[in-house]
Short mmCIF file of C-alpha atoms in Angstrom, two decimals:
data_model
loop_
_atom_site.label_atom_id
_atom_site.label_comp_id
_atom_site.label_asym_id
_atom_site.label_seq_id
_atom_site.Cartn_x
_atom_site.Cartn_y
_atom_site.Cartn_z
CA MET A 1 197.74 87.56 116.64
CA GLY A 2 196.18 84.99 118.99
CA LYS A 3 198.02 83.65 122.00
CA HIS A 4 199.29 80.69 119.96
CA GLY A 5 200.54 82.82 117.09
CA ARG A 6 197.57 82.38 114.75
CA ASN A 7 196.29 85.39 112.83
CA ILE A 8 192.91 86.35 114.28
CA GLY A 9 190.22 86.32 111.58
CA LEU A 10 191.78 83.50 109.59
CA LYS A 11 190.25 80.03 109.67
CA PRO A 12 192.41 77.64 111.72
CA THR A 13 193.99 74.78 109.81
CA VAL A 14 195.24 71.30 110.68
CA ASN A 15 198.71 72.85 110.87
CA ASP A 16 197.45 75.10 113.67
CA VAL A 17 195.92 72.12 115.45
CA ALA A 18 199.15 70.13 115.21
CA ARG A 19 201.23 73.06 116.46
CA VAL A 20 198.97 73.85 119.43
CA ALA A 21 198.65 70.17 120.38
CA GLY A 22 202.39 69.65 119.96
CA VAL A 23 202.00 66.67 117.64
CA SER A 24 202.67 65.84 114.00
CA LEU A 25 200.25 66.39 111.11
CA ALA A 26 200.09 62.61 110.71
CA THR A 27 198.90 62.25 114.31
CA VAL A 28 196.19 64.89 113.81
CA ASP A 29 195.05 63.06 110.68
CA ARG A 30 194.85 59.75 112.58
CA VAL A 31 192.77 61.35 115.33
CA LEU A 32 190.41 63.12 112.91
CA ASN A 33 189.83 59.90 110.98
CA GLY A 34 189.43 57.73 114.08
CA ARG A 35 192.28 55.41 113.19
CA PRO A 36 193.93 53.32 115.92
CA GLY A 37 197.47 53.68 117.26
CA VAL A 38 197.13 57.01 119.09
CA ARG A 39 197.32 57.20 122.90
CA ASN A 40 194.30 58.57 124.75
CA VAL A 41 196.32 61.43 126.23
CA THR A 42 197.39 62.48 122.74
CA ILE A 43 193.81 62.28 121.43
CA GLU A 44 192.72 64.56 124.28
CA ARG A 45 195.45 67.09 123.42
CA VAL A 46 194.35 67.17 119.80
CA TYR A 47 190.69 67.68 120.71
CA ASP A 48 191.63 70.34 123.26
CA ALA A 49 193.50 72.18 120.51
CA ILE A 50 190.52 71.83 118.14
CA GLN A 51 188.18 73.30 120.74
CA GLU A 52 190.57 76.13 121.65
CA LEU A 53 191.14 77.11 118.02
CA GLY A 54 187.55 76.61 116.90
CA TYR A 55 188.80 74.40 114.09
CA VAL A 56 186.08 73.09 111.73
CA ARG A 57 187.10 70.31 109.43
CA ASP A 58 186.41 70.72 105.69
CA THR A 59 185.77 67.06 104.96
CA ALA A 60 185.09 67.52 101.26
CA ALA A 61 188.36 69.36 100.75
CA ALA A 62 190.27 66.80 102.80
CA ASN A 63 188.86 63.92 100.79
CA LEU A 64 189.56 65.69 97.51
CA ALA A 65 193.14 66.36 98.53
CA ARG A 66 193.63 62.67 99.38
CA GLY A 67 191.85 61.51 96.23
CA ARG A 68 189.34 59.79 98.51
CA VAL A 69 186.55 57.78 96.89
CA TYR A 70 183.74 56.39 99.05
CA ASN A 71 182.63 52.86 98.26
CA PHE A 72 179.31 51.74 99.75
CA GLN A 73 177.40 48.52 99.19
CA PHE A 74 173.77 47.53 99.83
CA LEU A 75 172.88 43.90 100.64
CA LEU A 76 169.25 43.29 99.65
CA PRO A 77 167.05 40.17 99.84
CA GLN A 78 166.67 38.25 96.59
CA SER A 79 162.99 38.78 96.02
CA ASN A 80 160.63 39.75 93.23
CA ASN A 81 158.49 41.95 95.48
CA GLU A 82 157.98 45.54 94.40
CA PHE A 83 159.38 47.15 97.54
CA VAL A 84 162.83 45.62 97.03
CA THR A 85 162.65 46.45 93.32
CA SER A 86 161.93 50.07 94.24
CA LEU A 87 165.00 50.12 96.51
CA GLU A 88 167.10 48.77 93.63
CA HIS A 89 165.84 51.49 91.29
CA GLN A 90 166.59 54.18 93.85
CA ILE A 91 170.12 52.84 94.38
CA MET A 92 170.81 52.70 90.65
CA GLY A 93 169.42 56.20 90.13
CA ILE A 94 171.39 57.88 92.90
CA SER A 95 174.58 56.00 92.01
CA LYS A 96 174.78 57.95 88.74
CA VAL A 97 174.58 61.26 90.59
CA LEU A 98 176.99 60.32 93.35
CA ALA A 99 179.60 59.09 90.89
CA LEU A 100 180.28 62.80 90.28
CA GLU A 101 180.83 63.20 94.03
CA ARG A 102 183.51 60.52 94.27
CA THR A 103 181.05 58.01 95.75
CA LYS A 104 180.48 54.51 94.36
CA ILE A 105 177.20 52.79 95.22
CA SER A 106 176.32 49.18 94.40
CA TYR A 107 174.01 46.44 95.62
CA GLU A 108 174.12 42.66 95.88
CA LYS A 109 171.19 40.28 96.20
CA ILE A 110 171.23 37.69 99.01
CA PRO A 111 168.77 34.75 99.30
CA ALA A 112 165.84 36.07 101.34
CA PHE A 113 165.64 35.01 105.00
CA ASN A 114 168.91 33.09 104.69
CA PRO A 115 171.14 34.26 107.55
CA GLN A 116 173.95 31.84 106.67
CA ALA A 117 174.26 33.25 103.15
CA LEU A 118 174.20 36.81 104.51
CA ALA A 119 176.85 36.05 107.13
CA SER A 120 179.04 34.41 104.50
CA ILE A 121 178.87 37.46 102.22
CA LEU A 122 179.71 39.78 105.12
CA SER A 123 182.68 37.70 106.22
CA ARG A 124 184.19 37.98 102.75
CA MET A 125 183.87 41.76 102.49
CA ASP A 126 187.21 43.59 102.42
CA PRO A 127 187.37 46.95 104.27
CA GLU A 128 190.14 47.93 101.87
CA ASN A 129 187.57 47.92 99.06
CA VAL A 130 184.30 48.73 100.88
CA ASP A 131 183.94 51.65 103.32
CA GLY A 132 180.43 50.84 104.46
CA VAL A 133 177.59 48.39 104.00
CA ALA A 134 173.81 48.64 104.40
CA ILE A 135 172.15 45.35 105.38
CA PHE A 136 168.51 44.45 104.76
CA GLY A 137 168.33 41.00 106.33
CA PRO A 138 167.41 38.82 109.31
CA GLU A 139 168.87 39.13 112.78
CA THR A 140 170.53 35.91 113.94
CA ALA A 141 173.63 34.98 115.92
CA ALA A 142 175.57 34.27 112.72
CA VAL A 143 174.70 37.64 111.20
CA LYS A 144 175.51 39.43 114.47
CA GLU A 145 178.95 37.80 114.62
CA ALA A 146 179.69 38.66 111.00
CA ILE A 147 178.73 42.30 111.56
CA ASP A 148 180.80 42.56 114.71
CA GLN A 149 183.84 41.20 112.88
CA ILE A 150 183.68 43.65 109.96
CA LYS A 151 183.11 46.48 112.44
CA LYS A 152 186.37 45.54 114.16
CA ARG A 153 188.06 45.77 110.78
CA GLY A 154 186.90 49.36 110.36
CA MET A 155 183.80 49.10 108.18
CA SER A 156 180.68 51.18 108.82
CA VAL A 157 177.47 49.13 109.07
CA ILE A 158 173.88 50.31 108.66
CA ALA A 159 170.80 48.18 109.31
CA LEU A 160 168.25 48.97 106.59
CA VAL A 161 164.45 48.56 106.91
CA SER A 162 164.82 45.83 109.58
CA ASP A 163 166.99 46.66 112.60
CA LEU A 164 169.88 44.53 113.91
CA PRO A 165 170.24 45.97 117.43
CA SER A 166 171.98 42.96 118.96
CA SER A 167 174.95 43.62 116.67
CA GLU A 168 177.53 46.41 116.67
CA ARG A 169 175.82 48.11 113.72
CA ASP A 170 176.27 51.90 113.66
CA TYR A 171 172.74 53.01 112.87
CA PHE A 172 169.28 51.87 111.76
CA VAL A 173 167.58 53.48 108.76
CA GLY A 174 163.89 52.66 108.54
CA ILE A 175 160.53 53.37 110.08
CA ASP A 176 159.67 52.57 113.68
CA ASN A 177 158.16 49.16 112.94
CA LEU A 178 156.53 48.84 116.35
CA ALA A 179 154.72 52.13 115.70
CA ALA A 180 153.79 50.94 112.21
CA GLY A 181 152.13 47.85 113.66
CA ARG A 182 150.27 49.97 116.21
CA THR A 183 149.10 52.24 113.39
CA ALA A 184 147.84 49.25 111.41
CA ALA A 185 145.87 48.03 114.43
CA GLN A 186 144.18 51.39 114.90
CA LEU A 187 143.16 51.42 111.25
CA MET A 188 141.93 47.83 111.34
CA GLY A 189 140.03 48.30 114.58
CA HIS A 190 138.12 51.24 113.14
CA PHE A 191 137.57 49.61 109.74
CA LEU A 192 135.93 46.47 111.17
CA PRO A 193 132.17 46.71 111.83
CA ASN A 194 131.64 47.52 115.51
CA GLY A 195 135.39 47.00 116.05
CA GLN A 196 134.89 43.23 116.00
CA GLY A 197 135.98 40.31 113.81
CA LYS A 198 138.68 37.78 113.08
CA VAL A 199 141.96 39.09 111.63
CA LEU A 200 144.75 37.25 109.84
CA VAL A 201 148.27 38.66 110.04
CA ILE A 202 150.56 37.86 107.11
CA THR A 203 154.28 38.02 107.81
CA GLY A 204 157.38 37.29 105.75
CA SER A 205 159.37 35.32 108.29
CA MET A 206 159.59 35.02 112.04
CA LEU A 207 163.34 35.66 111.60
CA ALA A 208 162.66 39.20 110.37
CA ARG A 209 162.73 41.76 113.18
CA ASP A 210 160.69 44.32 111.24
CA HIS A 211 157.87 41.80 110.81
CA LEU A 212 158.05 40.70 114.45
CA GLU A 213 157.92 44.29 115.68
CA ARG A 214 154.95 45.09 113.46
CA ARG A 215 153.07 42.08 114.85
CA GLN A 216 154.01 43.08 118.39
CA GLY A 217 152.74 46.65 117.89
CA PHE A 218 149.56 45.34 116.22
CA ASP A 219 148.79 43.01 119.12
CA GLN A 220 149.44 45.75 121.69
CA VAL A 221 146.77 48.08 120.29
CA ILE A 222 144.25 45.32 119.61
CA ASN A 223 144.58 44.13 123.21
CA GLU A 224 144.41 47.69 124.57
CA SER A 225 141.53 49.05 122.51
CA PHE A 226 139.70 46.39 120.48
CA GLY A 227 138.70 43.49 122.70
CA GLY A 228 136.24 42.23 120.12
CA VAL A 229 138.98 41.49 117.57
CA ASP A 230 140.40 37.96 117.42
CA VAL A 231 143.90 37.93 115.86
CA LEU A 232 145.04 34.61 114.40
CA SER A 233 148.57 33.22 114.38
CA SER A 234 150.86 34.80 111.79
CA LEU A 235 150.98 33.24 108.33
CA GLU A 236 154.56 33.16 106.95
CA GLY A 237 154.51 33.97 103.25
CA ARG A 238 158.32 34.30 102.86
CA ASP A 239 157.66 37.45 100.77
CA ASP A 240 156.83 35.03 97.94
CA PRO A 241 153.59 35.94 96.09
CA ASP A 242 153.13 32.45 94.62
CA LEU A 243 153.63 30.73 97.98
CA LEU A 244 151.23 33.11 99.69
CA GLU A 245 148.54 32.55 97.08
CA LYS A 246 148.85 28.78 97.66
CA LEU A 247 148.68 29.08 101.46
CA LEU A 248 145.68 31.41 101.77
CA PRO A 249 142.92 28.97 100.63
CA GLY A 250 143.82 26.57 103.45
CA VAL A 251 143.68 29.34 106.04
CA PHE A 252 140.27 30.54 104.82
CA ALA A 253 138.96 26.97 104.68
CA LYS A 254 139.79 26.66 108.38
CA HIS A 255 138.64 30.21 109.24
CA PRO A 256 135.93 31.22 106.72
CA ASP A 257 134.83 34.05 109.03
CA ILE A 258 138.03 36.10 108.61
CA THR A 259 136.97 39.73 108.20
CA GLY A 260 140.36 41.49 108.20
CA ILE A 261 143.92 40.95 106.95
CA TYR A 262 147.00 42.81 108.10
CA SER A 263 149.70 42.14 105.51
CA SER A 264 152.83 43.26 107.35
CA ALA A 265 155.19 41.92 104.68
CA ALA A 266 155.69 41.84 100.93
CA GLY A 267 154.11 39.38 98.49
CA ASN A 268 151.07 41.58 97.91
CA ALA A 269 150.55 40.17 94.41
CA GLY A 270 149.64 36.76 95.86
CA LEU A 271 147.22 38.31 98.34
CA ILE A 272 145.53 40.44 95.67
CA ASN A 273 145.15 37.49 93.30
CA PHE A 274 143.58 35.36 96.04
CA LEU A 275 141.13 38.07 97.10
CA ARG A 276 139.95 38.68 93.55
CA LYS A 277 139.68 35.01 92.58
CA THR A 278 137.53 34.32 95.64
CA SER A 279 135.53 37.58 95.36
CA LEU A 280 136.67 38.53 98.87
CA ASP A 281 138.28 41.81 97.86
CA ASP A 282 135.18 43.79 98.82
CA LYS A 283 134.33 41.68 101.90
CA VAL A 284 137.64 41.58 103.84
CA MET A 285 139.26 44.72 105.23
CA VAL A 286 142.95 44.82 104.28
CA VAL A 287 145.77 46.96 105.70
CA ALA A 288 149.02 46.39 103.82
CA HIS A 289 152.56 47.75 103.66
CA GLU A 290 154.47 49.79 101.05
CA LEU A 291 152.96 51.97 98.34
CA THR A 292 154.01 50.50 95.00
CA ALA A 293 152.34 50.48 91.59
CA LEU A 294 150.67 47.18 92.50
CA SER A 295 149.44 48.14 95.98
CA ARG A 296 148.34 51.54 94.68
CA GLU A 297 146.11 49.84 92.12
CA ALA A 298 144.71 47.55 94.83
CA LEU A 299 143.94 50.57 97.02
CA GLU A 300 142.34 52.44 94.15
CA HIS A 301 140.04 49.53 93.27
CA GLY A 302 139.09 48.60 96.82
CA SER A 303 141.07 45.39 97.32
CA PHE A 304 143.11 47.22 99.98
CA ASN A 305 141.68 49.72 102.46
CA ALA A 306 144.88 51.35 103.69
CA ILE A 307 148.63 51.19 103.04
CA ILE A 308 151.39 51.97 105.52
CA SER A 309 154.50 53.02 103.65
CA GLN A 310 158.03 54.40 103.79
CA ASP A 311 159.77 56.44 101.09
CA THR A 312 162.39 54.24 99.39
CA GLY A 313 164.19 57.30 98.06
CA HIS A 314 164.53 58.69 101.57
CA LEU A 315 165.74 55.29 102.81
CA VAL A 316 168.55 55.14 100.24
CA ARG A 317 169.59 58.80 100.53
CA SER A 318 169.58 58.64 104.32
CA THR A 319 171.66 55.46 104.34
CA ILE A 320 174.32 57.05 102.16
CA ARG A 321 174.41 60.25 104.24
CA VAL A 322 174.83 58.25 107.44
CA LEU A 323 177.53 56.01 105.95
CA ARG A 324 179.48 59.05 104.78
CA ALA A 325 179.12 60.74 108.17
CA ASN A 326 180.36 57.59 109.92
CA VAL A 327 183.36 57.23 107.62
CA ASP A 328 184.26 60.90 108.14
CA ASN A 329 183.56 60.82 111.90
CA LEU A 330 180.96 63.56 111.55
CA PRO A 331 177.69 63.96 113.49
CA ILE A 332 174.40 62.72 112.08
CA ASN A 333 171.39 65.01 111.64
CA LEU A 334 168.87 62.82 113.45
CA SER A 335 165.80 64.78 112.36
CA GLN A 336 166.85 64.60 108.70
CA GLU A 337 167.40 60.85 108.88
CA ARG A 338 164.16 59.98 110.67
CA ILE A 339 162.05 57.94 108.24
CA ARG A 340 158.40 58.96 108.32
CA ILE A 341 155.50 56.50 108.50
CA ASP A 342 153.11 57.38 105.67
CA VAL A 343 149.50 56.23 105.69
CA TYR A 344 147.60 56.15 102.40
CA LEU A 345 143.89 55.75 101.79
CA ARG A 346 142.18 55.86 98.41
CA GLU A 347 141.41 59.52 99.06
CA ASN A 348 144.99 60.74 99.62
CA MET A 349 147.11 58.76 97.18
CA PRO A 350 149.83 60.87 95.52
CA PRO A 351 149.36 61.73 91.82
CA LEU A 352 150.64 59.12 89.40
CA ASP A 353 153.40 61.42 88.16
CA GLU A 354 154.96 61.40 91.65
CA LYS A 355 157.63 58.76 92.14
CA ILE A 356 156.56 55.89 94.37
#
């Protein structure tokens, strides 16, 4: 027997924790689940007992015993670009698997680059029905306030693809967008003849942090290493292929000597159509984002020279793992959740039978 009357060799239970801490089972449950209403001195006693006993919580068993069902929601921009469509497919696919693990996954489309609409949706979310939310949207004061309010009401919040660091969000799932922009600049600088030329940067919106960070990283490397490259002001395409295709002729009329394009956003269909209609697809060096069926074809046929990408399956799986860890007050495996920056050239594209 141990000094607190527990049989040595047996796994300690919540009953042991409650007895050693001198509190009720209900109090232990409140502490383990991070619920309010417990004094700090009592929380310390519970954690002291956990450490002394070596108690390890079996979260799956605890949730099963309580009949716990996780309910997570993704808020995605309303867009017809292939990257968002790929995220939707990944969410729908994994939702069927996770339904067997007492986890409900859904998504809702929000008007792209519309912070008021996003904030309104967040303010109406009920923590009684939704345990956690993943947000792919712009960072504004209204969105920050909405996130902070649902956090106070006990909901876990993940920023997806584009970070929201000014808010009380729990975690960011996505690539390092500053590093992605720096990578794009290195590629572009080496693709351009003699490391010189005029480059157009296409962005979705100046409200989008991921696009801003990519532009910032791009400018850093160009200024550091490629003094002969002239980078133009960003062209906002709103991730709308039709709008982008309409805007590009005016830009090229004003700057006919553009030799490179860094497309840091979506809307690649509009860019590809413009390049092919004007026979510029073999004259302008293009670095774009996200490997999809469309961008893969553009890379294969020479319209694009390189693609910087992130695995949408990893994004969705990581988001769900982090949300579950947050809800259960468990640690996050940082190395597992780090989203890798992939760089694809025509020579290293994955086989077609691999999921993009």
